mmCIF file of C-alpha atoms in Angstrom:
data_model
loop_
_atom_site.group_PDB
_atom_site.id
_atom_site.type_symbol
_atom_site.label_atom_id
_atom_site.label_comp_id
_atom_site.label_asym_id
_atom_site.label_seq_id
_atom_site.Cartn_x
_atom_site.Cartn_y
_atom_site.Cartn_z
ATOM 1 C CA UNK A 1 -11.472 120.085 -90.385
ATOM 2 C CA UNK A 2 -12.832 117.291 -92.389
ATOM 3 C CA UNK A 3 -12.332 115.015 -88.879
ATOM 4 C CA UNK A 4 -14.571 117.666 -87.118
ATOM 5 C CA UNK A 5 -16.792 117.265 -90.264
ATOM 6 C CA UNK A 6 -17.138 113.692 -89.997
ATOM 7 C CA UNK A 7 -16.990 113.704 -86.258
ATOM 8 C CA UNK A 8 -20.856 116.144 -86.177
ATOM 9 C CA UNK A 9 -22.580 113.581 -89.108
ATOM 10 C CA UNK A 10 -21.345 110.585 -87.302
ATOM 11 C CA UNK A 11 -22.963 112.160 -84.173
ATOM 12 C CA UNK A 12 -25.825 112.899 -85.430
ATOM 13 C CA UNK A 13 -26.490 109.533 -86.769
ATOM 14 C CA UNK A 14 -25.279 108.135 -83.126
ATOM 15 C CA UNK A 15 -28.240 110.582 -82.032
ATOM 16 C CA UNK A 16 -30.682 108.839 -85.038
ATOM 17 C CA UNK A 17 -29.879 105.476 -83.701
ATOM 18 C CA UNK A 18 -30.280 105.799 -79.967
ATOM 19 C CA UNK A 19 -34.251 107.842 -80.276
ATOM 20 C CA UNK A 20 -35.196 104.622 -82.661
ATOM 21 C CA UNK A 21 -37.369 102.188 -79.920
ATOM 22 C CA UNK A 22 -39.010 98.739 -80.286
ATOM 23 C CA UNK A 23 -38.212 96.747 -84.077
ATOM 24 C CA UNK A 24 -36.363 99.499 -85.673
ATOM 25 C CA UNK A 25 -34.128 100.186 -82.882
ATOM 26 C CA UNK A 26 -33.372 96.198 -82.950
ATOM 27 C CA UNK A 27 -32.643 96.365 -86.807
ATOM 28 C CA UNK A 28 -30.597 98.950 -86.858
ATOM 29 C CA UNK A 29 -28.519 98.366 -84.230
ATOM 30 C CA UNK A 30 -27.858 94.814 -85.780
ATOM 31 C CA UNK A 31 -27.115 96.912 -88.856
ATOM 32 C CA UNK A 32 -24.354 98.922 -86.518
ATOM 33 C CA UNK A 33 -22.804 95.926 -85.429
ATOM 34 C CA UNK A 34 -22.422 94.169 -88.573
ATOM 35 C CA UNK A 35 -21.453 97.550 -90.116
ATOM 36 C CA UNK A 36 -18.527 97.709 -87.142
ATOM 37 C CA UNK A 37 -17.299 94.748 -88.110
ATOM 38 C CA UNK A 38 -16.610 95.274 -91.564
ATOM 39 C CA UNK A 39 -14.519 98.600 -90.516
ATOM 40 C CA UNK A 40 -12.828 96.345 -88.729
ATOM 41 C CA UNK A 41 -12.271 93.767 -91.413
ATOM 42 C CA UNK A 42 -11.728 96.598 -93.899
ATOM 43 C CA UNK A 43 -9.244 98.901 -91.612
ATOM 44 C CA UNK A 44 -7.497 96.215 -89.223
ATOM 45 C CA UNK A 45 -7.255 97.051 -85.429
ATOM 46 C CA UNK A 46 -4.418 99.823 -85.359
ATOM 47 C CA UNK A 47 -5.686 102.283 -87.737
ATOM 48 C CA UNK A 48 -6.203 106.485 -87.076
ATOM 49 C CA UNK A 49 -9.189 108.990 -86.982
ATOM 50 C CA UNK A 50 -8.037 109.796 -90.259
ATOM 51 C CA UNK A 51 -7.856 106.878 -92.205
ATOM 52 C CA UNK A 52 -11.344 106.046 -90.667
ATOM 53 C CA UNK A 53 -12.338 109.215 -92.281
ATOM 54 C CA UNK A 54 -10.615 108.737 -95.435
ATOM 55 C CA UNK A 55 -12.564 105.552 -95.600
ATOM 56 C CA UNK A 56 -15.667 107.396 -95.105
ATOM 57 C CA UNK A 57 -15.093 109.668 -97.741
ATOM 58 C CA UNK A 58 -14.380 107.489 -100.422
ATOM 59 C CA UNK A 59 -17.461 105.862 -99.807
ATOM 60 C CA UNK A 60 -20.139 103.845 -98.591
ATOM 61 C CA UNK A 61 -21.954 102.346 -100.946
ATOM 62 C CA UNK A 62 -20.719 98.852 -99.431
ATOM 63 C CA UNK A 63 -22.666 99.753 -96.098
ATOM 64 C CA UNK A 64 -26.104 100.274 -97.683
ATOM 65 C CA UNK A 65 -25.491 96.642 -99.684
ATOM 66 C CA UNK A 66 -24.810 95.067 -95.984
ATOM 67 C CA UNK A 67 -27.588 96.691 -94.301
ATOM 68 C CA UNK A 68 -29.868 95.628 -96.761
ATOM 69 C CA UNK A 69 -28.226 91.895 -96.421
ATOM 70 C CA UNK A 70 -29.005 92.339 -92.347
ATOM 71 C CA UNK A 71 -32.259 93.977 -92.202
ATOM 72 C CA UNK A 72 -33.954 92.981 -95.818
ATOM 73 C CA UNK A 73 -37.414 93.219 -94.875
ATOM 74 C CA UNK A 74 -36.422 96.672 -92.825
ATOM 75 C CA UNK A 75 -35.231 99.330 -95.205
ATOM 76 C CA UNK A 76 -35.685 102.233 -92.426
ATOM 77 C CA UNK A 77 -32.203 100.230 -90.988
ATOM 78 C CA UNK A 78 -30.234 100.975 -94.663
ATOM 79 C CA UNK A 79 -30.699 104.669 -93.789
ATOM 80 C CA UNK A 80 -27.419 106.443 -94.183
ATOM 81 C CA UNK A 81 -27.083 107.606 -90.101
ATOM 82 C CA UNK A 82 -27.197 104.047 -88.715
ATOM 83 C CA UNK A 83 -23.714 103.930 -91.155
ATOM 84 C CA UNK A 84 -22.771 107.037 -89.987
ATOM 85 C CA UNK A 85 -23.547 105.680 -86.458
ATOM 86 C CA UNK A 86 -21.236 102.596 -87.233
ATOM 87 C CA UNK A 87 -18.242 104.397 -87.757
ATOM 88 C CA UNK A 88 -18.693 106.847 -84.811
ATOM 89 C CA UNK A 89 -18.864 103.544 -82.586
ATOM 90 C CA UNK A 90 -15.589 102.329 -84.335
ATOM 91 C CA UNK A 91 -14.138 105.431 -84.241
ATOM 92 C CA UNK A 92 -13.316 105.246 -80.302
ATOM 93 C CA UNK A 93 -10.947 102.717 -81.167
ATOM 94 C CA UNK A 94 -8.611 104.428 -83.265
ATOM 95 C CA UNK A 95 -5.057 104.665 -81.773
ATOM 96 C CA UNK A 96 -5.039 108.061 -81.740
ATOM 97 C CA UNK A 97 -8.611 109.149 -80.473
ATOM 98 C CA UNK A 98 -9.110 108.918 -77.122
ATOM 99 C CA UNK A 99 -12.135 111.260 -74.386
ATOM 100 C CA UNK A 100 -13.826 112.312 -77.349
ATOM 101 C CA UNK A 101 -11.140 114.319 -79.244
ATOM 102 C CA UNK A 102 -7.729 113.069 -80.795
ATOM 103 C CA UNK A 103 -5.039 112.348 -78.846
ATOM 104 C CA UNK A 104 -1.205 113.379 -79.491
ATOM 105 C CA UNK A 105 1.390 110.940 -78.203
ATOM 106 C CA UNK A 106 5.067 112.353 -77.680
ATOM 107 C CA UNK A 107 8.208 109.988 -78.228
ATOM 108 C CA UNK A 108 10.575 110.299 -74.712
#
């Protein structure tokens, strides 16, 4: 539940990000990147949906304090969707999500 939570808000702020056009689009999707790459410093490359989500929920103050160091003279890219954006775009490379939805591996 609290993945299928995350999963809608982080959509919607995908959804934010992509009807932005000209300078704000620009900004924020600088704001994305830079945001993806401290998930990435932060979580590592093999982490799950859910500790991407437990990340998210303990916080993300440290987003707003980066998008304001990116975009300083464009506080419309510190809104709260273009983070929520961020981690929907790192959240296709958790090792267990995979075609939209998580995937279940078996041992053989």
């Amino acid at each position: 539940m609290r993945l299928t939570l995350a999963v809608e808000q982080w959509r919607s702020g995908e959804r934010f990000v992509s009807g932005l056009e000209g300078r704000p689009s620009l900004r924020a999707e600088e704001v994305v990147d830079a945001t993806v790459a401290e998930l990435r410093r932060r979580l590592g490359g093999a982490f799950t949906a859910s500790e991407l989500v437990d990340l998210y929920e303990s916080g993300t103050g440290w987003a707003l304090d980066l998008a304001s160091r990116v975009a300083p003279a464009d506080p419309d890219a510190w809104d709260s969707r273009v983070t929520d954006a961020a981690f929907l775009r790192y959240l296709g490379q958790a090792q267990d999500w995979g075609g939209g939805r998580l995937v279940y591996r078996t041992e053989n």
